[in-house]
Tab-separated table of C-alpha atoms and ligand atoms in Angstrom:
chain	number	residue	atom	x	y	z
A	1	MET	CA	85.665	113.681	45.486
A	2	ASN	CA	87.797	116.000	48.000
A	3	PRO	CA	91.178	116.379	47.197
A	4	ILE	CA	93.692	114.386	48.656
A	5	ARG	CA	95.900	116.825	50.585
A	6	HIS	CA	98.789	114.254	52.397
A	7	ILE	CA	101.295	112.265	50.319
A	8	TYR	CA	103.841	109.209	51.906
A	9	VAL	CA	106.849	108.250	49.842
A	10	HIS	CA	108.264	105.150	50.787
A	11	ILE	CA	112.485	105.332	49.812
A	12	PRO	CA	113.632	101.980	51.009
A	13	PHE	CA	117.150	101.790	50.388
A	14	CYS	CA	119.684	101.710	54.021
A	15	ALA	CA	122.953	101.133	54.066
A	16	ARG	CA	122.713	98.557	56.502
A	17	ILE	CA	119.811	96.586	58.116
A	18	CYS	CA	118.964	97.297	61.482
A	19	PRO	CA	117.902	93.531	63.037
A	20	TYR	CA	114.711	95.044	64.833
A	21	CYS	CA	113.302	96.775	61.805
A	22	ALA	CA	109.931	95.487	60.308
A	23	PHE	CA	109.677	97.863	57.923
A	24	TYR	CA	109.801	97.359	54.090
A	25	LYS	CA	113.197	98.028	53.208
A	26	ASP	CA	116.567	96.899	51.395
A	27	LEU	CA	120.002	97.058	51.493
A	28	LEU	CA	121.589	99.885	49.433
A	29	ASP	CA	122.195	99.435	46.076
A	30	ARG	CA	124.128	102.190	44.406
A	31	SER	CA	122.884	100.543	40.809
A	32	GLN	CA	119.365	100.665	41.355
A	33	THR	CA	118.702	103.963	42.753
A	34	TRP	CA	118.416	106.152	39.711
A	35	ARG	CA	115.964	103.846	38.212
A	36	PHE	CA	114.034	103.840	41.491
A	37	SER	CA	113.923	107.784	41.558
A	38	GLU	CA	112.557	107.803	37.992
A	39	ALA	CA	110.089	105.019	38.789
A	40	LEU	CA	108.717	107.283	42.049
A	41	LEU	CA	108.017	110.034	39.492
A	42	ARG	CA	106.614	107.556	37.295
A	43	ASP	CA	104.071	106.431	39.840
A	44	LEU	CA	102.997	110.263	40.953
A	45	ASP	CA	102.151	111.081	37.662
A	46	GLN	CA	99.925	108.055	37.232
A	47	GLU	CA	97.949	108.652	40.609
A	48	CYS	CA	98.014	112.698	39.490
A	49	ALA	CA	96.175	111.615	36.307
A	50	THR	CA	93.616	109.323	38.767
A	51	PHE	CA	93.232	111.552	41.807
A	52	ALA	CA	92.652	115.507	42.386
A	53	LEU	CA	95.619	116.215	45.111
A	54	SER	CA	95.854	119.432	46.825
A	55	THR	CA	98.860	118.888	48.819
A	56	GLU	CA	99.055	119.899	52.523
A	57	THR	CA	101.865	117.780	54.022
A	58	ILE	CA	104.646	115.149	51.800
A	59	TYR	CA	106.497	112.855	54.219
A	60	PHE	CA	109.346	110.948	52.599
A	61	GLY	CA	110.077	108.181	54.608
A	62	GLY	CA	111.347	105.145	54.734
A	63	GLY	CA	114.094	103.362	54.682
A	64	THR	CA	116.410	106.316	54.447
A	65	PRO	CA	115.383	108.814	52.146
A	66	THR	CA	118.747	110.714	52.747
A	67	ALA	CA	120.460	107.815	51.752
A	68	LEU	CA	120.165	108.837	48.011
A	69	THR	CA	122.954	111.186	46.704
A	70	THR	CA	122.057	114.683	46.614
A	71	SER	CA	121.322	114.400	42.523
A	72	GLN	CA	119.258	112.123	43.280
A	73	LEU	CA	117.116	114.052	45.787
A	74	GLU	CA	117.199	116.949	43.338
A	75	PHE	CA	115.653	114.821	40.680
A	76	LEU	CA	112.911	113.844	42.648
A	77	LEU	CA	112.078	116.800	45.081
A	78	GLY	CA	112.303	118.908	41.794
A	79	GLY	CA	110.278	116.225	39.848
A	80	PHE	CA	107.694	116.858	42.915
A	81	HIS	CA	107.739	120.669	42.535
A	82	ARG	CA	106.984	120.445	38.501
A	83	ARG	CA	103.924	117.951	39.089
A	84	LEU	CA	101.982	119.168	42.240
A	85	ASP	CA	100.357	122.579	43.282
A	86	LEU	CA	102.450	123.440	46.437
A	87	SER	CA	100.967	126.609	47.078
A	88	SER	CA	98.842	124.992	50.040
A	89	LEU	CA	102.131	123.100	51.505
A	90	ALA	CA	102.238	123.748	55.291
A	91	GLU	CA	104.765	120.918	55.723
A	92	CYS	CA	107.557	118.803	54.238
A	93	THR	CA	109.415	115.995	56.034
A	94	ILE	CA	112.062	114.465	54.943
A	95	GLU	CA	113.268	111.242	57.573
A	96	ALA	CA	117.089	111.096	57.870
A	97	ASN	CA	119.939	109.037	59.309
A	98	PRO	CA	122.809	110.494	61.421
A	99	GLY	CA	125.782	109.648	59.154
A	100	SER	CA	123.686	110.356	56.030
A	101	VAL	CA	123.768	113.792	56.464
A	102	SER	CA	126.198	116.227	54.612
A	103	ALA	CA	125.935	120.009	55.157
A	104	ARG	CA	125.622	119.816	51.088
A	105	LYS	CA	122.696	117.540	51.249
A	106	ALA	CA	121.134	119.873	53.986
A	107	ALA	CA	121.538	123.014	52.190
A	108	LEU	CA	119.890	121.364	49.191
A	109	LEU	CA	116.937	119.939	50.974
A	110	ARG	CA	116.136	123.366	52.266
A	111	LYS	CA	116.298	124.657	48.908
A	112	LEU	CA	114.179	122.386	47.507
A	113	GLY	CA	111.274	122.943	50.170
A	114	VAL	CA	112.229	120.123	52.799
A	115	THR	CA	110.543	122.042	56.036
A	116	ARG	CA	111.253	119.356	58.675
A	117	VAL	CA	114.036	116.533	59.388
A	118	SER	CA	113.052	113.201	61.490
A	119	LEU	CA	116.481	111.874	62.693
A	120	GLY	CA	116.684	108.858	63.677
A	121	VAL	CA	119.135	109.246	66.682
A	122	GLN	CA	117.700	106.251	68.931
A	123	SER	CA	119.737	106.683	71.647
A	124	TRP	CA	122.923	108.899	72.826
A	125	ASN	CA	124.172	105.657	74.311
A	126	ASP	CA	126.746	103.929	71.460
A	127	GLU	CA	127.157	100.807	73.292
A	128	LEU	CA	123.163	100.807	73.148
A	129	LEU	CA	123.364	101.783	69.438
A	130	LYS	CA	125.648	98.954	68.508
A	131	VAL	CA	123.159	96.750	69.763
A	132	LEU	CA	120.468	98.250	67.639
A	133	GLY	CA	122.624	97.369	64.827
A	134	ARG	CA	122.632	100.867	63.494
A	135	GLU	CA	125.888	102.684	61.318
A	136	HIS	CA	125.766	105.576	63.211
A	137	ASN	CA	127.821	106.844	66.546
A	138	SER	CA	126.427	109.527	69.038
A	139	HIS	CA	129.020	112.025	67.650
A	140	GLN	CA	127.470	111.581	64.351
A	141	ALA	CA	123.890	111.982	65.437
A	142	GLU	CA	125.081	115.519	67.222
A	143	GLU	CA	126.956	116.547	64.215
A	144	SER	CA	124.142	115.878	61.926
A	145	PHE	CA	121.514	117.364	64.470
A	146	HIS	CA	123.810	121.138	64.339
A	147	ILE	CA	124.452	120.547	60.370
A	148	LEU	CA	120.546	120.593	60.349
A	149	ARG	CA	120.045	123.701	62.141
A	150	THR	CA	123.226	125.466	60.618
A	151	ALA	CA	121.440	124.465	57.048
A	152	GLY	CA	118.193	126.477	58.423
A	153	PHE	CA	115.894	123.891	59.607
A	154	ALA	CA	113.276	125.390	62.220
A	155	ASN	CA	111.606	122.155	62.470
A	156	ILE	CA	113.789	118.824	63.852
A	157	SER	CA	112.299	116.141	65.420
A	158	VAL	CA	114.535	113.650	67.101
A	159	ASP	CA	113.507	109.958	66.960
A	160	LEU	CA	114.404	108.015	70.258
A	161	MET	CA	113.931	104.214	71.281
A	162	PHE	CA	113.718	102.859	74.644
A	163	GLY	CA	113.160	99.341	76.119
A	164	LEU	CA	116.162	98.323	74.607
A	165	PRO	CA	118.103	94.897	75.466
A	166	GLY	CA	120.538	96.175	78.429
A	167	GLN	CA	119.352	99.350	78.791
A	168	THR	CA	119.358	101.201	82.396
A	169	ILE	CA	116.886	103.631	83.727
A	170	GLU	CA	119.842	106.157	84.042
A	171	GLN	CA	120.973	105.292	80.245
A	172	TRP	CA	117.341	106.515	79.046
A	173	LYS	CA	117.246	109.321	81.672
A	174	PHE	CA	120.804	110.554	79.701
A	175	THR	CA	119.609	110.141	76.580
A	176	LEU	CA	116.405	112.268	77.526
A	177	GLU	CA	118.535	115.123	78.896
A	178	LYS	CA	120.691	115.060	76.181
A	179	THR	CA	118.060	115.186	73.445
A	180	ILE	CA	116.682	118.150	76.011
A	181	ALA	CA	119.656	119.847	75.872
A	182	LEU	CA	120.001	120.290	71.656
A	183	GLN	CA	116.297	121.882	71.908
A	184	PRO	CA	114.595	119.774	69.280
A	185	ASP	CA	111.089	121.079	68.154
A	186	HIS	CA	109.645	117.940	68.279
A	187	ILE	CA	110.793	114.467	69.913
A	188	SER	CA	109.602	110.658	69.494
A	189	ALA	CA	110.293	108.017	71.689
A	190	TYR	CA	108.898	104.793	70.695
A	191	CYS	CA	109.457	101.720	72.676
A	192	LEU	CA	111.217	98.623	70.998
A	193	THR	CA	108.837	95.917	70.279
A	194	TYR	CA	110.336	92.559	68.680
A	195	GLU	CA	108.161	92.521	65.387
A	196	GLU	CA	107.802	89.181	63.074
A	197	ASP	CA	110.196	88.356	60.148
A	198	THR	CA	113.057	90.118	62.313
A	199	GLU	CA	116.654	89.137	63.967
A	200	PHE	CA	115.465	90.307	67.242
A	201	PHE	CA	112.407	88.284	67.021
A	202	MET	CA	114.279	85.427	66.389
A	203	ARG	CA	116.636	86.143	69.441
A	204	HIS	CA	113.675	86.659	71.496
A	205	ALA	CA	112.097	83.646	70.412
A	206	ARG	CA	115.356	81.548	71.616
A	207	GLY	CA	115.441	83.594	74.990
A	208	GLU	CA	117.879	85.792	74.323
A	209	LEU	CA	116.156	88.948	74.530
A	210	ARG	CA	113.245	89.334	76.555
A	211	GLN	CA	110.578	92.181	77.216
A	212	ASP	CA	110.391	93.479	80.527
A	213	THR	CA	107.211	95.269	80.475
A	214	ASP	CA	107.577	96.718	83.454
A	215	ALA	CA	110.701	98.403	83.055
A	216	ASP	CA	108.979	99.792	79.516
A	217	ALA	CA	106.468	101.212	81.657
A	218	ALA	CA	108.945	102.897	84.034
A	219	PHE	CA	110.929	104.343	80.640
A	220	PHE	CA	107.893	105.406	79.385
A	221	GLU	CA	106.654	107.490	82.847
A	222	MET	CA	109.925	108.702	82.504
A	223	ALA	CA	109.657	109.915	79.224
A	224	MET	CA	106.392	111.575	79.638
A	225	SER	CA	107.749	113.515	83.277
A	226	VAL	CA	111.110	114.511	81.687
A	227	LEU	CA	109.568	115.902	78.299
A	228	GLU	CA	106.832	117.650	79.551
A	229	GLU	CA	108.867	119.472	82.396
A	230	ALA	CA	111.196	120.676	79.286
A	231	GLY	CA	108.086	122.353	77.676
A	232	TYR	CA	107.316	119.481	75.395
A	233	GLU	CA	103.653	118.562	74.907
A	234	GLN	CA	102.591	114.964	74.662
A	235	TYR	CA	100.169	115.264	71.810
A	236	GLU	CA	99.853	111.917	70.859
A	237	ILE	CA	101.416	108.878	73.121
A	238	SER	CA	104.701	108.496	71.781
A	239	ASN	CA	105.460	112.183	70.350
A	240	TYR	CA	105.992	115.063	72.148
A	241	ALA	CA	106.088	118.720	70.390
A	242	HIS	CA	107.110	122.408	71.548
A	243	PRO	CA	103.798	124.567	71.041
A	244	GLY	CA	103.005	125.083	67.101
A	245	PHE	CA	105.620	122.005	66.212
A	246	ALA	CA	103.038	119.043	66.445
A	247	SER	CA	103.449	116.554	62.772
A	248	VAL	CA	100.820	118.064	60.232
A	249	HIS	CA	101.438	115.044	58.509
A	250	ASN	CA	101.040	112.465	61.159
A	251	ARG	CA	98.164	114.110	62.910
A	252	ALA	CA	96.402	113.969	59.735
A	253	TYR	CA	97.363	110.650	59.620
A	254	TRP	CA	95.942	109.442	62.977
A	255	LEU	CA	92.946	111.618	62.713
A	256	GLY	CA	92.134	109.356	59.665
A	257	LYS	CA	92.509	111.405	56.595
A	258	ASP	CA	92.850	109.720	53.144
A	259	PHE	CA	96.064	109.915	51.912
A	260	LEU	CA	98.030	108.740	48.846
A	261	GLY	CA	101.183	106.353	48.774
A	262	ILE	CA	103.485	106.513	46.513
A	263	GLY	CA	106.864	104.009	46.391
A	264	PRO	CA	107.062	100.407	47.158
A	265	SER	CA	105.073	99.092	50.231
A	266	ALA	CA	103.502	102.252	50.694
A	267	PHE	CA	99.528	102.463	51.900
A	268	SER	CA	97.184	104.562	50.559
A	269	THR	CA	93.588	105.138	52.251
A	270	ILE	CA	91.239	107.074	50.093
A	271	GLY	CA	87.330	106.950	50.673
A	272	MET	CA	86.360	103.689	51.774
A	273	GLN	CA	89.053	102.243	49.699
A	274	ARG	CA	93.102	100.891	51.210
A	275	TRP	CA	95.967	99.632	49.137
A	276	GLN	CA	99.192	98.800	49.196
A	277	ASN	CA	101.913	98.885	46.516
A	278	VAL	CA	104.165	95.705	45.960
A	279	CYS	CA	107.042	95.455	49.310
A	280	ASP	CA	109.795	94.745	46.461
A	281	TYR	CA	111.405	97.993	44.888
A	282	ARG	CA	112.714	96.186	41.433
A	283	SER	CA	108.773	94.551	40.656
A	284	TYR	CA	107.307	98.190	41.858
A	285	ALA	CA	109.673	100.201	39.463
A	286	ASP	CA	109.434	97.100	36.296
A	287	ARG	CA	105.470	97.739	36.793
A	288	VAL	CA	105.360	101.308	37.039
A	289	LEU	CA	108.196	101.962	34.265
A	290	CYS	CA	106.482	99.856	31.823
A	291	GLY	CA	102.750	102.118	32.850
A	292	GLN	CA	101.082	99.172	34.824
A	293	SER	CA	100.032	99.930	38.391
A	294	PRO	CA	102.294	98.931	41.352
A	295	ARG	CA	99.173	97.868	44.001
A	296	GLY	CA	99.625	94.792	45.485
A	297	PHE	CA	97.176	94.150	48.027
A	298	SER	CA	93.838	96.233	48.286
A	299	GLU	CA	90.891	95.934	50.352
A	300	ASN	CA	87.560	97.640	50.965
A	301	LEU	CA	87.145	99.470	53.927
A	302	THR	CA	83.636	98.971	56.036
A	303	ASN	CA	82.266	101.926	58.084
A	304	GLU	CA	83.293	99.260	61.386
A	305	MET	CA	86.532	98.899	60.231
A	306	LYS	CA	87.053	102.796	60.034
A	307	ARG	CA	85.091	103.548	63.298
A	308	SER	CA	87.706	100.958	65.155
A	309	GLU	CA	90.829	102.828	63.338
A	310	ARG	CA	89.331	105.810	64.287
A	311	ILE	CA	88.713	105.056	67.970
A	312	ALA	CA	92.218	103.512	68.394
A	313	LEU	CA	94.077	106.376	67.018
A	314	SER	CA	92.188	109.336	68.406
A	315	LEU	CA	92.581	107.611	71.898
A	316	ARG	CA	96.261	108.206	71.295
A	317	MET	CA	95.870	111.906	70.674
A	318	ARG	CA	96.133	114.398	73.271
A	319	GLU	CA	92.428	115.370	72.859
A	320	GLY	CA	90.849	112.055	72.813
A	321	ILE	CA	88.184	110.792	71.103
A	322	ALA	CA	84.646	112.505	70.562
A	323	GLY	CA	81.627	110.886	73.122
A	324	SER	CA	79.533	110.400	70.345
A	325	GLU	CA	81.835	107.856	68.768
A	326	LEU	CA	81.573	105.397	71.978
A	327	LYS	CA	78.227	106.026	72.240
A	328	HIS	CA	77.566	102.328	71.234
A	329	PHE	CA	79.985	101.310	74.111
A	330	GLY	CA	78.271	102.801	77.192
A	331	ARG	CA	79.682	99.695	79.786
A	332	GLU	CA	83.184	99.296	78.094
A	333	THR	CA	83.629	103.404	78.919
A	334	GLU	CA	82.103	102.947	82.638
A	335	GLU	CA	84.532	100.131	83.463
A	336	LEU	CA	87.555	101.889	81.731
A	337	ILE	CA	86.567	104.790	84.056
A	338	SER	CA	86.637	102.926	86.929
A	339	LEU	CA	89.746	101.367	86.500
A	340	GLY	CA	90.856	105.056	86.121
A	341	LEU	CA	92.451	104.437	82.608
A	342	LEU	CA	89.943	106.868	80.816
A	343	ARG	CA	88.470	109.978	81.856
A	344	LYS	CA	85.653	112.508	80.144
A	345	SER	CA	86.443	115.917	79.601
A	346	ASN	CA	84.410	118.651	77.538
A	347	GLY	CA	82.548	115.839	75.626
A	348	ASN	CA	85.456	114.148	75.078
A	349	PHE	CA	87.283	110.985	76.389
A	350	LEU	CA	91.058	110.697	77.133
A	351	LEU	CA	93.563	108.553	78.303
A	352	THR	CA	94.615	109.147	82.092
A	353	ARG	CA	98.539	108.850	82.563
A	354	LYS	CA	97.776	105.354	83.904
A	355	GLY	CA	95.693	104.513	80.694
A	356	ARG	CA	98.409	105.822	78.051
A	357	ASN	CA	100.592	102.917	79.339
A	358	LEU	CA	98.036	100.605	78.591
A	359	ALA	CA	96.692	102.595	75.171
A	360	ASP	CA	96.850	99.115	73.183
A	361	SER	CA	94.292	97.006	75.794
A	362	VAL	CA	92.333	100.051	76.079
A	363	ALA	CA	91.779	100.421	72.530
A	364	GLU	CA	90.750	96.959	72.364
A	365	ALA	CA	87.839	97.518	74.663
A	366	PHE	CA	86.138	99.061	71.975
A	367	LEU	CA	86.696	96.429	68.973
B	1	LIG	S1	117.602	102.620	59.028
B	1	LIG	FE1	115.328	102.748	59.715
B	1	LIG	S2	114.396	101.364	58.223
B	1	LIG	FE2	116.475	101.189	58.002
B	1	LIG	S3	116.750	99.206	58.641
B	1	LIG	FE3	117.523	100.958	60.190
B	1	LIG	S4	115.514	101.183	61.394
B	1	LIG	FE4	115.453	100.105	59.463
């Protein structure tokens, strides 16, 4: 088996729970974070004993990884350095929330080999940040961005959201322009979705919040135009980067490469096997610290499942999907081309600009 090159680490703690968030997370409990950090390293030990690793990318996501203290981050990242051969490491990303970034923490992360920070700004409008239940305001977000640059981070992503309750197209334009003015190297822009088991989902079901697909399409159109005009290449439907700054880790995931997940709720896909660790950080730590496996759900993948995923993910990328992958879908492909949603270029099929707005429906045609 080839060595695994991509590692995702899930740190579920958040200082406050956002009402739209469907990720596995829990309120920050300082009495648990040391034990949890030890469990992550023990989990890594178990996986190192099972799989050959030749780490090219590591992604610390959450939750809010920067909710850990500087000593805990030092312990954790130092532990990764001691356990892994990082001589081929191309990218080490950490997600950060404005408000949990201090100059001391930023300097430490640089020292510990983090090369990329994904900063969860979401909006530069304070009213909308309150609607989203975020703990930061736009001033803190800007300060955090400058702190990261001053600490020497040459690869910063700003994460944005659109389609927010009450958001106007002018507010979205302002958010895009303000982001561009800061010159981050990468920008993610996701449409708000109403996910089950969230407060927003309940409010949506009660009719208090509603999704306006026409407005969402207009926000998306604006993001594509404004960001491309500013020199950001849309290398994936929701991700834009200056040349050379596409996320290596996320591209590996979208290209269907194997990856190993460490931490509660983290997914791993290796060969034809996929599993998810338990979605509860206390039982995750209990299991790992007494030498048991943290795996909860697991499944065997079929070639059919892998192909459907590959089609859906590749279609979202700028280079599209190889024609050979769609050879059994001649009728569907022709139909999508005649609808102006798909086009062919150098043997690959790519979404058109119109198709990018309907990417999920296009992918469904190949299920
Ligand atoms: S900070 Fe991020 S992970 Fe935490 S609740 Fe908010 S959106 Fe979810």
